[in-house]
Amino acid sequence: MTGSGESWLSDGLDDIAGDDDGLWVPGVDYVAGWRTGRAAADRLNRALLGVGFELSAVRAVASTDRDGRGVVRLAGRPEAAELLAGLLETLADGTDGAA
């Protein structure tokens, strides 16, 4: 995390655009979907921190899709993504790929 009141959002990892970006549809509860996504993103971010990643290198970001469902996107620097992929591959090899 950053210090001195600086936002963790200021490191350039927030310019994430999915295919579903666009105008909001009236009557769709985007806030509820975002809250669901935020809870999952927070959990994933705590897990990333727990294994030594810095959120300035890789983090989960909450969003919604066009129907208001929660979405979690993983945003990160390529080298952090490579490290995370290696960690997951090692985990998968140790559990015969079972999730």
PDB file of N, CA, C and O in Angstrom, residues 3-38:
ATOM      1  N   GLY A   3       1.793   5.168   1.126  1.00  0.00           N
ATOM      2  CA  GLY A   3       1.715   5.909   2.374  1.00  0.00           C
ATOM      3  C   GLY A   3       1.416   7.374   2.141  1.00  0.00           C
ATOM      4  O   GLY A   3       1.182   7.825   1.032  1.00  0.00           O
ATOM      5  N   SER A   4       1.417   8.137   3.214  1.00  0.00           N
ATOM      6  CA  SER A   4       1.244   9.588   3.223  1.00  0.00           C
ATOM      7  C   SER A   4      -0.014  10.055   2.494  1.00  0.00           C
ATOM      8  O   SER A   4       0.002  11.055   1.791  1.00  0.00           O
ATOM      9  N   GLY A   5      -1.107   9.311   2.638  1.00  0.00           N
ATOM     10  CA  GLY A   5      -2.369   9.715   2.055  1.00  0.00           C
ATOM     11  C   GLY A   5      -2.463   9.525   0.552  1.00  0.00           C
ATOM     12  O   GLY A   5      -3.457   9.853  -0.065  1.00  0.00           O
ATOM     13  N   GLU A   6      -1.439   8.992  -0.068  1.00  0.00           N
ATOM     14  CA  GLU A   6      -1.436   8.758  -1.497  1.00  0.00           C
ATOM     15  C   GLU A   6      -2.364   7.573  -1.815  1.00  0.00           C
ATOM     16  O   GLU A   6      -2.366   6.578  -1.128  1.00  0.00           O
ATOM     17  N   SER A   7      -3.129   7.684  -2.849  1.00  0.00           N
ATOM     18  CA  SER A   7      -4.070   6.631  -3.210  1.00  0.00           C
ATOM     19  C   SER A   7      -3.368   5.504  -3.945  1.00  0.00           C
ATOM     20  O   SER A   7      -2.486   5.725  -4.755  1.00  0.00           O
ATOM     21  N   TRP A   8      -3.788   4.273  -3.673  1.00  0.00           N
ATOM     22  CA  TRP A   8      -3.261   3.130  -4.415  1.00  0.00           C
ATOM     23  C   TRP A   8      -3.777   3.143  -5.846  1.00  0.00           C
ATOM     24  O   TRP A   8      -3.331   2.390  -6.680  1.00  0.00           O
ATOM     25  N   LEU A   9      -4.706   4.039  -6.129  1.00  0.00           N
ATOM     26  CA  LEU A   9      -5.256   4.132  -7.475  1.00  0.00           C
ATOM     27  C   LEU A   9      -4.387   4.970  -8.406  1.00  0.00           C
ATOM     28  O   LEU A   9      -4.700   5.115  -9.569  1.00  0.00           O
ATOM     29  N   SER A  10      -3.297   5.532  -7.919  1.00  0.00           N
ATOM     30  CA  SER A  10      -2.521   6.479  -8.708  1.00  0.00           C
ATOM     31  C   SER A  10      -1.348   5.846  -9.435  1.00  0.00           C
ATOM     32  O   SER A  10      -0.462   6.553  -9.878  1.00  0.00           O
ATOM     33  N   ASP A  11      -1.322   4.543  -9.591  1.00  0.00           N
ATOM     34  CA  ASP A  11      -0.148   3.909 -10.175  1.00  0.00           C
ATOM     35  C   ASP A  11      -0.343   3.442 -11.607  1.00  0.00           C
ATOM     36  O   ASP A  11       0.479   2.726 -12.153  1.00  0.00           O
ATOM     37  N   GLY A  12      -1.425   3.828 -12.247  1.00  0.00           N
ATOM     38  CA  GLY A  12      -1.600   3.528 -13.656  1.00  0.00           C
ATOM     39  C   GLY A  12      -2.231   2.191 -13.971  1.00  0.00           C
ATOM     40  O   GLY A  12      -2.342   1.831 -15.136  1.00  0.00           O
ATOM     41  N   LEU A  13      -2.670   1.429 -12.975  1.00  0.00           N
ATOM     42  CA  LEU A  13      -3.263   0.123 -13.240  1.00  0.00           C
ATOM     43  C   LEU A  13      -4.781   0.181 -13.363  1.00  0.00           C
ATOM     44  O   LEU A  13      -5.425  -0.838 -13.464  1.00  0.00           O
ATOM     45  N   ASP A  14      -5.354   1.365 -13.356  1.00  0.00           N
ATOM     46  CA  ASP A  14      -6.805   1.466 -13.357  1.00  0.00           C
ATOM     47  C   ASP A  14      -7.413   1.733 -14.718  1.00  0.00           C
ATOM     48  O   ASP A  14      -8.614   1.805 -14.850  1.00  0.00           O
ATOM     49  N   ASP A  15      -6.610   1.848 -15.738  1.00  0.00           N
ATOM     50  CA  ASP A  15      -7.129   2.083 -17.073  1.00  0.00           C
ATOM     51  C   ASP A  15      -7.473   0.759 -17.722  1.00  0.00           C
ATOM     52  O   ASP A  15      -6.978   0.410 -18.779  1.00  0.00           O
ATOM     53  N   ILE A  16      -8.329   0.009 -17.059  1.00  0.00           N
ATOM     54  CA  ILE A  16      -8.735  -1.305 -17.528  1.00  0.00           C
ATOM     55  C   ILE A  16     -10.052  -1.140 -18.277  1.00  0.00           C
ATOM     56  O   ILE A  16     -11.017  -0.616 -17.752  1.00  0.00           O
ATOM     57  N   ALA A  17     -10.111  -1.592 -19.487  1.00  0.00           N
ATOM     58  CA  ALA A  17     -11.338  -1.486 -20.271  1.00  0.00           C
ATOM     59  C   ALA A  17     -11.711  -2.858 -20.788  1.00  0.00           C
ATOM     60  O   ALA A  17     -10.922  -3.518 -21.433  1.00  0.00           O
ATOM     61  N   GLY A  18     -12.919  -3.272 -20.486  1.00  0.00           N
ATOM     62  CA  GLY A  18     -13.413  -4.539 -20.993  1.00  0.00           C
ATOM     63  C   GLY A  18     -14.309  -4.308 -22.198  1.00  0.00           C
ATOM     64  O   GLY A  18     -14.660  -3.184 -22.527  1.00  0.00           O
ATOM     65  N   ASP A  19     -14.724  -5.396 -22.828  1.00  0.00           N
ATOM     66  CA  ASP A  19     -15.614  -5.296 -23.978  1.00  0.00           C
ATOM     67  C   ASP A  19     -16.985  -4.778 -23.582  1.00  0.00           C
ATOM     68  O   ASP A  19     -17.741  -4.319 -24.423  1.00  0.00           O
ATOM     69  N   ASP A  20     -17.307  -4.875 -22.279  1.00  0.00           N
ATOM     70  CA  ASP A  20     -18.642  -4.515 -21.831  1.00  0.00           C
ATOM     71  C   ASP A  20     -18.742  -3.087 -21.329  1.00  0.00           C
ATOM     72  O   ASP A  20     -19.765  -2.686 -20.799  1.00  0.00           O
ATOM     73  N   ASP A  21     -17.682  -2.292 -21.495  1.00  0.00           N
ATOM     74  CA  ASP A  21     -17.737  -0.905 -21.054  1.00  0.00           C
ATOM     75  C   ASP A  21     -18.692  -0.131 -21.948  1.00  0.00           C
ATOM     76  O   ASP A  21     -18.786  -0.364 -23.141  1.00  0.00           O
ATOM     77  N   GLY A  22     -19.387   0.813 -21.363  1.00  0.00           N
ATOM     78  CA  GLY A  22     -20.313   1.610 -22.149  1.00  0.00           C
ATOM     79  C   GLY A  22     -21.247   2.371 -21.233  1.00  0.00           C
ATOM     80  O   GLY A  22     -20.968   2.558 -20.056  1.00  0.00           O
ATOM     81  N   LEU A  23     -22.346   2.785 -21.761  1.00  0.00           N
ATOM     82  CA  LEU A  23     -23.314   3.557 -21.006  1.00  0.00           C
ATOM     83  C   LEU A  23     -24.074   2.675 -20.042  1.00  0.00           C
ATOM     84  O   LEU A  23     -24.336   1.512 -20.309  1.00  0.00           O
ATOM     85  N   TRP A  24     -24.442   3.261 -18.916  1.00  0.00           N
ATOM     86  CA  TRP A  24     -25.247   2.538 -17.942  1.00  0.00           C
ATOM     87  C   TRP A  24     -26.686   2.481 -18.424  1.00  0.00           C
ATOM     88  O   TRP A  24     -27.191   3.406 -19.043  1.00  0.00           O
ATOM     89  N   VAL A  25     -27.343   1.389 -18.098  1.00  0.00           N
ATOM     90  CA  VAL A  25     -28.733   1.192 -18.469  1.00  0.00           C
ATOM     91  C   VAL A  25     -29.615   1.619 -17.299  1.00  0.00           C
ATOM     92  O   VAL A  25     -29.415   1.158 -16.176  1.00  0.00           O
ATOM     93  N   PRO A  26     -30.595   2.493 -17.530  1.00  0.00           N
ATOM     94  CA  PRO A  26     -31.485   2.907 -16.447  1.00  0.00           C
ATOM     95  C   PRO A  26     -32.193   1.705 -15.822  1.00  0.00           C
ATOM     96  O   PRO A  26     -32.599   0.780 -16.523  1.00  0.00           O
ATOM     97  N   GLY A  27     -32.290   1.701 -14.496  1.00  0.00           N
ATOM     98  CA  GLY A  27     -32.988   0.645 -13.788  1.00  0.00           C
ATOM     99  C   GLY A  27     -32.128  -0.538 -13.392  1.00  0.00           C
ATOM    100  O   GLY A  27     -32.585  -1.412 -12.650  1.00  0.00           O
ATOM    101  N   VAL A  28     -30.887  -0.605 -13.865  1.00  0.00           N
ATOM    102  CA  VAL A  28     -29.997  -1.711 -13.499  1.00  0.00           C
ATOM    103  C   VAL A  28     -29.247  -1.318 -12.233  1.00  0.00           C
ATOM    104  O   VAL A  28     -28.700  -0.221 -12.137  1.00  0.00           O
ATOM    105  N   ASP A  29     -29.235  -2.205 -11.241  1.00  0.00           N
ATOM    106  CA  ASP A  29     -28.582  -1.943  -9.963  1.00  0.00           C
ATOM    107  C   ASP A  29     -27.087  -2.260 -10.058  1.00  0.00           C
ATOM    108  O   ASP A  29     -26.640  -3.341  -9.687  1.00  0.00           O
ATOM    109  N   TYR A  30     -26.333  -1.318 -10.581  1.00  0.00           N
ATOM    110  CA  TYR A  30     -24.895  -1.509 -10.730  1.00  0.00           C
ATOM    111  C   TYR A  30     -24.180  -1.488  -9.384  1.00  0.00           C
ATOM    112  O   TYR A  30     -23.148  -2.131  -9.223  1.00  0.00           O
ATOM    113  N   VAL A  31     -24.714  -0.770  -8.422  1.00  0.00           N
ATOM    114  CA  VAL A  31     -24.061  -0.649  -7.116  1.00  0.00           C
ATOM    115  C   VAL A  31     -24.020  -2.003  -6.408  1.00  0.00           C
ATOM    116  O   VAL A  31     -22.994  -2.391  -5.853  1.00  0.00           O
ATOM    117  N   ALA A  32     -25.100  -2.750  -6.438  1.00  0.00           N
ATOM    118  CA  ALA A  32     -25.122  -4.070  -5.792  1.00  0.00           C
ATOM    119  C   ALA A  32     -24.105  -5.001  -6.439  1.00  0.00           C
ATOM    120  O   ALA A  32     -23.362  -5.715  -5.745  1.00  0.00           O
ATOM    121  N   GLY A  33     -24.033  -4.994  -7.760  1.00  0.00           N
ATOM    122  CA  GLY A  33     -23.058  -5.829  -8.451  1.00  0.00           C
ATOM    123  C   GLY A  33     -21.637  -5.414  -8.126  1.00  0.00           C
ATOM    124  O   GLY A  33     -20.758  -6.255  -7.912  1.00  0.00           O
ATOM    125  N   TRP A  34     -21.405  -4.099  -8.074  1.00  0.00           N
ATOM    126  CA  TRP A  34     -20.073  -3.595  -7.747  1.00  0.00           C
ATOM    127  C   TRP A  34     -19.686  -4.007  -6.330  1.00  0.00           C
ATOM    128  O   TRP A  34     -18.554  -4.390  -6.091  1.00  0.00           O
ATOM    129  N   ARG A  35     -20.626  -3.939  -5.399  1.00  0.00           N
ATOM    130  CA  ARG A  35     -20.327  -4.343  -4.016  1.00  0.00           C
ATOM    131  C   ARG A  35     -19.910  -5.810  -3.954  1.00  0.00           C
ATOM    132  O   ARG A  35     -18.993  -6.177  -3.234  1.00  0.00           O
ATOM    133  N   THR A  36     -20.603  -6.659  -4.696  1.00  0.00           N
ATOM    134  CA  THR A  36     -20.236  -8.077  -4.745  1.00  0.00           C
ATOM    135  C   THR A  36     -18.836  -8.235  -5.329  1.00  0.00           C
ATOM    136  O   THR A  36     -18.005  -8.975  -4.791  1.00  0.00           O
ATOM    137  N   GLY A  37     -18.573  -7.541  -6.418  1.00  0.00           N
ATOM    138  CA  GLY A  37     -17.246  -7.576  -7.021  1.00  0.00           C
ATOM    139  C   GLY A  37     -16.185  -7.022  -6.089  1.00  0.00           C
ATOM    140  O   GLY A  37     -15.077  -7.560  -5.999  1.00  0.00           O
ATOM    141  N   ARG A  38     -16.518  -5.973  -5.369  1.00  0.00           N
ATOM    142  CA  ARG A  38     -15.556  -5.348  -4.453  1.00  0.00           C
ATOM    143  C   ARG A  38     -15.185  -6.301  -3.319  1.00  0.00           C
ATOM    144  O   ARG A  38     -14.015  -6.403  -2.942  1.00  0.00           O
TER     145      ARG A  38
END
